Amino acid sequence: CLRGTAPPTPTVVPPTSTVIPTPTDPSSSTVPSPSPTTNPNPGTCTALPGSITFSDTALPDPFKPISGGARISTKAEWTCRREEIFQILQRYELGTLPGKPQSLTASYSGGRLTINVSDQGKSISFSVTISTPSGSGPFPAIIAYGAASIPVPAGVATITFNNDDIAAQQGGGSRGQGKFYTLYGSGHSAGALTAWAWGVSRIIDALEITPAANIKISRIGVTGCSRNGKGAIVAGAFDQRVALTIPQESGSGGSACWRLSDSQKSSGQNVQTASQIVGENPWFSPNFNQYSNGVSRVPADHHMLSGLVAPRGLYVIENTSMEWLGNLSTYGCQRAGKLIYQALGVGANMGYSQIGGHDHCQFPSSQQSELTAFINKFLLDGSGNTDVFRTDGNFNFNQAQWIPWTAPTLA
Ligand code: MCU
């Protein structure tokens, strides 16, 4: 981590006294389809061209299909443009997200959900801990990468996901290590962010077939801080069953845009760039290495990652006291991200809040009311003002330079 501090200690989950084993029902061991991670209407969109020549120093226009033709003007057209962006981000940056595995079974006991996955002759098993509120469920839940570093309110379960077990992040040499790679091979194109998102999808698959875990599938959030915040935003982008995505201080590779981070770096600021990140840890696909010194050739940037989360809830937390995260980069990137939400008529479903004066991954009380509003609205069926966009930073984002397109009102 940035300051060499250990992540917060996970909440200790008290053992549950009565263990209700999940009935073994062979019909429930197969995960329902269609996959929530792909286009619900396969075959209706133009496939991504095999070879793409692209160059744009500004943030690419989210409304202009790469496969040619006019800018999109309807929400129906966004479905295919969204799919295209999803494919582009996998091909250039994140690596391929495998489809549903051939088999998935799960069991719940003593606050632990165990997930067994088999695909193409290989098997793995991993588990998450669930701390459930008192009262009767099913409960909304937040899946926390590592450990939650935001306060999770009463009434919401916390699902603690040991993402490092699925894909390691122990420096550049740890590529290909972790259970994802046991299943799909150490040479798989997916970087750790994609492998973890795959893990989140399997947790949700398991919850779907495990009523004993008592989680409301339609009210699941995902969060993580810093490197795990990068993971959280990718999980929210990749699985449309996630109702609320809360990346905290994710910085470059998360809520920042590569182009903006490069610009901050070249003006002398100590901001993490693509060329640095590809060597630090295997978060991205090896395919991204070739673009890391020329990110203008990537036909996407991370405003589009937020666009994949739309129209679902997205609350981006950043910290102006950490130069490395890219203050201007995350701000400008998410301004562009919010334009996608606005085009879809759901601007209020996305918030950006950048407040300094605290350590990395320490949630400040000044953001509490915003967090509460997002959780109320997207997980607890309540209300609150989620139309947030604020910073205490002192910088000038040149919107005309970086966002030379306007957002249409999609019909
Ligand atoms: C902000 O996330 C990362 C950052 O990308 C890394 O360069 C740095 O080493 O660690 C940060 C982090 O995860 O801190 C806990």
XYZ file of C-alpha atoms and ligand atoms in Angstrom:
426
model
C 0.000 0.000 0.000
C 0.920 3.621 -0.513
C 1.960 4.449 3.010
C 3.012 0.983 4.015
C 0.092 0.720 6.414
C -1.697 -2.564 6.823
C -5.308 -2.674 5.629
C -7.922 -2.458 8.391
C -8.404 -5.650 10.369
C -11.433 -7.582 9.119
C -14.487 -7.603 11.350
C -14.499 -10.792 13.358
C -17.497 -12.831 12.395
C -19.070 -14.559 15.396
C -19.742 -18.221 14.770
C -23.362 -19.032 14.014
C -24.769 -21.501 16.513
C -27.111 -23.473 14.300
C -25.744 -24.753 11.068
C -28.352 -25.377 8.435
C -26.760 -27.372 5.660
C -27.866 -26.509 2.153
C -29.981 -29.341 0.785
C -28.215 -31.148 -1.999
C -30.460 -30.684 -4.941
C -28.753 -31.783 -8.145
C -30.912 -29.399 -10.187
C -29.583 -26.434 -8.216
C -25.959 -27.184 -8.921
C -26.135 -25.707 -12.393
C -25.945 -21.951 -12.527
C -28.921 -20.307 -14.210
C -28.368 -18.640 -17.567
C -28.229 -16.284 -19.439
C -25.002 -14.861 -18.161
C -25.385 -11.451 -16.496
C -21.891 -10.564 -17.654
C -22.625 -10.528 -21.359
C -25.080 -9.018 -23.778
C -28.510 -10.470 -22.971
C -29.265 -10.692 -26.702
C -26.223 -12.363 -28.243
C -25.938 -11.969 -31.981
C -27.787 -8.648 -32.047
C -24.648 -6.492 -31.915
C -21.885 -6.067 -34.498
C -18.806 -7.989 -33.393
C -15.737 -5.971 -32.455
C -13.478 -5.787 -35.548
C -10.478 -8.130 -35.352
C -8.061 -5.321 -35.988
C -8.620 -1.752 -34.859
C -6.506 1.297 -35.628
C -7.223 4.028 -33.156
C -5.673 7.187 -31.843
C -7.190 9.868 -29.627
C -5.295 12.005 -27.148
C -8.587 13.180 -25.569
C -10.982 10.896 -23.677
C -12.614 8.796 -26.419
C -16.248 9.499 -27.263
C -18.376 6.874 -25.461
C -21.203 7.386 -27.941
C -19.284 6.715 -31.160
C -19.204 3.032 -32.091
C -15.777 1.703 -33.038
C -17.407 -0.499 -35.638
C -18.340 2.613 -37.646
C -21.509 4.547 -38.285
C -23.062 7.560 -36.605
C -22.968 8.408 -32.928
C -25.634 6.549 -31.050
C -28.866 8.311 -30.136
C -30.977 5.723 -28.328
C -30.742 3.632 -25.164
C -31.299 0.559 -27.319
C -28.146 1.414 -29.289
C -26.258 1.869 -26.002
C -26.798 -1.852 -25.286
C -24.533 -2.723 -28.217
C -22.107 0.147 -27.667
C -21.867 -0.979 -24.039
C -21.063 -4.502 -25.174
C -18.436 -3.112 -27.554
C -16.781 -1.115 -24.741
C -16.869 -4.229 -22.556
C -15.057 -6.182 -25.300
C -12.538 -3.371 -25.902
C -11.616 -3.119 -22.226
C -11.101 -6.876 -22.067
C -9.032 -7.020 -25.249
C -6.760 -4.057 -24.551
C -6.471 -3.824 -20.791
C -8.145 -6.359 -18.574
C -8.038 -9.705 -20.388
C -10.832 -12.098 -21.216
C -13.576 -12.744 -18.686
C -14.485 -16.441 -18.929
C -18.182 -17.262 -19.289
C -20.202 -19.211 -16.738
C -18.304 -22.265 -15.535
C -19.700 -25.704 -16.393
C -20.552 -26.428 -12.783
C -20.885 -24.500 -9.564
C -22.035 -25.811 -6.210
C -22.133 -24.030 -2.893
C -22.743 -24.665 0.787
C -23.266 -22.357 3.731
C -22.304 -23.068 7.294
C -21.314 -20.971 10.291
C -21.104 -17.717 8.378
C -18.964 -19.228 5.650
C -20.081 -19.707 2.060
C -18.012 -22.291 0.233
C -18.030 -22.199 -3.544
C -16.896 -25.111 -5.701
C -16.285 -24.416 -9.349
C -15.434 -26.852 -12.144
C -14.724 -25.980 -15.731
C -13.152 -27.987 -18.555
C -11.829 -30.700 -16.279
C -10.332 -28.474 -13.581
C -11.806 -27.650 -10.157
C -11.252 -25.111 -7.415
C -12.959 -24.262 -4.165
C -12.915 -20.945 -2.315
C -14.901 -19.414 0.486
C -16.111 -16.049 1.742
C -17.284 -15.095 5.220
C -20.672 -13.488 5.699
C -21.497 -11.349 8.678
C -25.276 -11.141 8.778
C -27.327 -8.499 10.576
C -29.787 -9.561 13.241
C -33.424 -9.889 12.268
C -34.885 -11.868 9.441
C -33.578 -11.715 5.913
C -32.968 -11.949 3.106
C -30.506 -9.123 3.646
C -28.794 -6.717 1.280
C -25.036 -7.238 1.291
C -21.766 -5.557 0.458
C -18.981 -7.693 -0.925
C -15.756 -6.231 0.467
C -12.439 -6.986 -1.173
C -9.963 -7.800 1.603
C -11.921 -6.074 4.366
C -14.452 -3.249 4.309
C -12.805 0.139 4.789
C -16.122 1.973 4.626
C -18.643 1.686 7.481
C -21.293 -0.887 6.566
C -24.580 0.072 8.246
C -26.827 -2.127 10.333
C -29.235 -4.007 8.110
C -26.587 -4.752 5.492
C -24.523 -7.953 5.537
C -20.787 -7.851 4.864
C -19.333 -10.520 2.628
C -15.560 -10.594 3.029
C -13.826 -11.691 -0.145
C -10.188 -12.742 0.017
C -9.501 -11.650 -3.556
C -5.772 -12.402 -3.294
C -6.693 -16.094 -3.058
C -8.254 -15.883 -6.538
C -5.400 -13.911 -8.144
C -2.198 -12.828 -6.421
C -0.945 -9.238 -6.277
C 2.480 -9.834 -4.785
C 4.489 -7.848 -7.318
C 5.191 -8.288 -11.013
C 6.435 -11.861 -10.563
C 3.130 -13.083 -9.119
C 1.283 -13.147 -12.419
C -0.675 -16.310 -13.013
C -0.861 -17.300 -9.335
C -4.143 -17.918 -7.526
C -7.178 -20.131 -7.923
C -8.446 -18.433 -11.084
C -5.239 -19.544 -12.796
C -5.442 -23.042 -11.321
C -8.741 -23.293 -13.161
C -7.934 -21.463 -16.388
C -4.148 -21.818 -16.681
C -1.311 -19.532 -15.585
C -1.052 -18.139 -19.126
C -4.666 -16.904 -19.217
C -5.018 -13.337 -20.562
C -7.018 -12.089 -17.572
C -5.209 -9.804 -15.153
C -6.009 -9.927 -11.449
C -8.783 -7.311 -11.720
C -10.669 -9.531 -14.173
C -9.939 -12.688 -12.184
C -11.372 -11.056 -9.044
C -14.453 -9.836 -10.941
C -14.927 -13.414 -12.089
C -14.746 -14.394 -8.408
C -17.442 -11.853 -7.486
C -19.695 -13.299 -10.179
C -19.180 -16.770 -8.735
C -20.031 -15.496 -5.233
C -23.301 -14.123 -6.607
C -23.965 -17.384 -8.508
C -23.457 -19.236 -5.233
C -25.752 -16.908 -3.286
C -28.429 -17.456 -5.945
C -28.493 -21.181 -5.277
C -27.967 -20.986 -1.495
C -31.074 -19.616 0.239
C -29.522 -20.505 3.629
C -27.055 -17.623 3.207
C -30.073 -15.305 3.379
C -28.827 -12.640 0.944
C -31.065 -10.577 -1.321
C -29.522 -11.049 -4.757
C -30.986 -7.865 -6.219
C -29.379 -5.739 -3.481
C -25.691 -6.536 -3.624
C -22.940 -3.923 -3.462
C -19.201 -4.260 -3.982
C -16.395 -2.201 -2.464
C -12.647 -2.136 -1.978
C -9.951 0.438 -1.341
C -6.886 1.340 -3.356
C -5.760 -1.671 -5.417
C -8.913 -3.410 -4.212
C -10.897 -0.342 -5.284
C -9.627 -0.926 -8.813
C -11.006 -4.428 -8.382
C -14.356 -3.200 -7.089
C -15.046 -0.918 -10.049
C -14.180 -3.678 -12.509
C -16.506 -6.114 -10.703
C -19.352 -3.587 -10.830
C -18.670 -2.967 -14.503
C -18.511 -6.658 -15.397
C -21.516 -8.109 -13.562
C -24.858 -6.404 -13.971
C -26.254 -8.113 -10.877
C -24.189 -5.709 -8.749
C -26.611 -2.957 -7.645
C -24.078 -0.592 -6.052
C -20.370 -0.142 -6.767
C -18.175 1.793 -4.317
C -14.533 2.088 -5.407
C -12.589 3.891 -2.665
C -9.326 5.697 -3.467
C -8.768 3.446 -6.474
C -6.721 6.032 -8.384
C -4.918 5.038 -11.574
C -6.213 1.793 -12.986
C -9.531 2.433 -11.219
C -11.423 5.696 -11.307
C -8.592 7.629 -13.032
C -8.173 7.853 -16.798
C -4.846 6.740 -18.289
C -4.626 9.791 -20.556
C -5.181 12.228 -17.714
C -2.726 10.460 -15.400
C -0.046 10.618 -18.136
C -0.720 14.331 -18.517
C -0.381 14.936 -14.760
C 2.849 12.958 -14.730
C 4.307 14.913 -17.656
C 3.529 18.167 -15.879
C 5.739 17.010 -13.034
C 3.323 15.423 -10.584
C 4.005 12.082 -8.924
C 1.005 10.291 -10.368
C 0.804 6.593 -11.199
C 0.715 5.925 -14.938
C 0.002 2.926 -17.148
C 3.698 2.494 -17.897
C 4.449 2.213 -14.179
C 1.457 0.095 -13.242
C 2.094 -2.729 -15.703
C 5.338 -3.529 -13.923
C 4.138 -3.091 -10.363
C 1.574 -5.851 -10.180
C -0.331 -8.200 -12.511
C -3.574 -6.248 -12.182
C -3.937 -5.923 -15.969
C -3.662 -8.307 -18.875
C -0.208 -8.759 -20.437
C -1.914 -7.388 -23.588
C -1.946 -3.975 -21.952
C 1.873 -3.816 -21.799
C 2.145 -2.840 -25.465
C -0.155 0.178 -24.943
C 1.219 1.380 -21.638
C 3.550 3.884 -23.311
C 0.920 4.981 -25.827
C -2.459 4.979 -24.163
C -3.922 7.244 -26.870
C -4.098 4.077 -29.016
C -6.561 2.405 -26.632
C -10.115 2.999 -27.922
C -11.397 3.429 -24.359
C -10.447 4.963 -21.058
C -11.834 4.550 -17.570
C -14.770 6.937 -17.959
C -16.142 4.082 -20.028
C -15.564 1.635 -17.187
C -17.991 3.802 -15.184
C -20.245 3.770 -18.232
C -20.415 -0.023 -17.983
C -21.667 0.295 -14.401
C -24.498 2.587 -15.562
C -27.408 2.783 -14.951
C -26.704 1.040 -11.623
C -25.501 2.867 -8.499
C -21.888 4.089 -8.508
C -20.279 6.102 -5.713
C -16.645 6.971 -6.438
C -14.650 8.012 -3.364
C -11.284 9.733 -3.835
C -8.733 11.496 -1.625
C -7.011 14.762 -2.586
C -4.256 14.160 -0.041
C -2.721 11.348 -2.088
C -0.873 12.717 -5.118
C -0.183 9.239 -6.518
C -3.909 8.593 -7.116
C -4.161 11.447 -9.651
C -6.484 14.123 -8.278
C -7.237 15.783 -11.562
C -7.233 12.472 -13.393
C -9.913 10.811 -11.286
C -11.983 14.016 -11.213
C -11.865 14.615 -14.982
C -12.338 10.952 -15.764
C -15.448 10.710 -13.639
C -16.837 13.981 -15.042
C -16.828 12.131 -18.348
C -18.249 9.032 -16.651
C -21.096 11.035 -15.201
C -21.942 12.320 -18.718
C -22.710 8.725 -19.685
C -25.094 8.402 -16.728
C -26.707 11.693 -17.704
C -27.104 10.555 -21.324
C -28.968 7.516 -19.997
C -31.240 9.796 -17.957
C -29.856 8.555 -14.619
C -27.258 11.194 -13.717
C -28.260 11.021 -10.058
C -27.261 7.336 -9.849
C -23.579 8.264 -10.012
C -21.613 10.230 -7.445
C -18.032 11.435 -7.185
C -16.618 12.732 -3.916
C -12.971 13.705 -3.473
C -12.018 14.865 -0.014
C -8.544 15.027 1.538
C -7.106 15.557 4.981
C -7.058 11.898 5.999
C -4.889 8.841 5.515
C -5.244 6.475 2.607
C -8.324 4.233 2.954
C -9.532 6.013 6.092
C -13.132 6.961 5.396
C -13.757 10.573 6.536
C -16.977 11.456 8.374
C -17.580 14.291 5.886
C -18.552 11.670 3.282
C -20.867 9.739 5.598
C -24.121 11.347 4.446
C -23.322 10.593 0.807
C -22.436 6.992 1.549
C -25.619 6.629 3.571
C -27.666 8.040 0.689
C -26.153 5.576 -1.806
C -26.676 2.589 0.469
C -30.221 3.695 1.321
C -31.171 4.154 -2.294
C -29.490 1.161 -3.914
C -29.434 -1.460 -1.151
C -32.139 -0.565 1.347
C -34.984 0.554 -0.953
C -34.924 3.996 0.671
C -34.058 7.427 -0.614
C -31.324 10.041 -0.422
C -29.443 12.559 -2.532
C -26.964 10.643 -4.654
C -26.471 13.375 -7.262
C -23.046 14.211 -5.875
C -20.017 15.660 -7.645
C -17.517 17.422 -5.448
C -13.843 17.924 -4.690
C -11.844 19.949 -2.192
C -8.952 19.863 -4.669
C -7.302 22.889 -6.131
C -6.849 22.142 -9.827
C -8.278 23.180 -13.137
C -9.754 20.475 -15.276
C -9.900 21.653 -18.880
C -13.124 19.984 -19.933
C -13.097 21.344 -23.504
C -9.666 19.804 -24.096
C -10.296 16.390 -22.565
C -14.004 15.935 -23.313
C -14.430 17.413 -26.797
C -17.746 15.561 -27.273
C -21.128 16.293 -25.784
C -23.447 13.747 -24.233
C -26.623 13.136 -26.221
C -29.942 12.571 -24.459
C -30.449 8.959 -25.440
C -34.040 8.357 -26.501
C -4.013 3.157 -5.221
O -3.762 1.765 -5.253
C -2.464 1.220 -5.133
C -1.519 1.839 -6.141
O -2.005 1.605 -7.445
C -0.141 1.221 -5.996
O 0.781 1.853 -6.871
C 0.364 1.331 -4.596
O 1.522 0.572 -4.492
O -0.576 0.764 -3.713
C -1.860 1.315 -3.722
C -2.627 0.516 -2.709
O -3.218 -0.486 -3.025
O -2.501 0.910 -1.441
C -3.103 0.122 -0.430
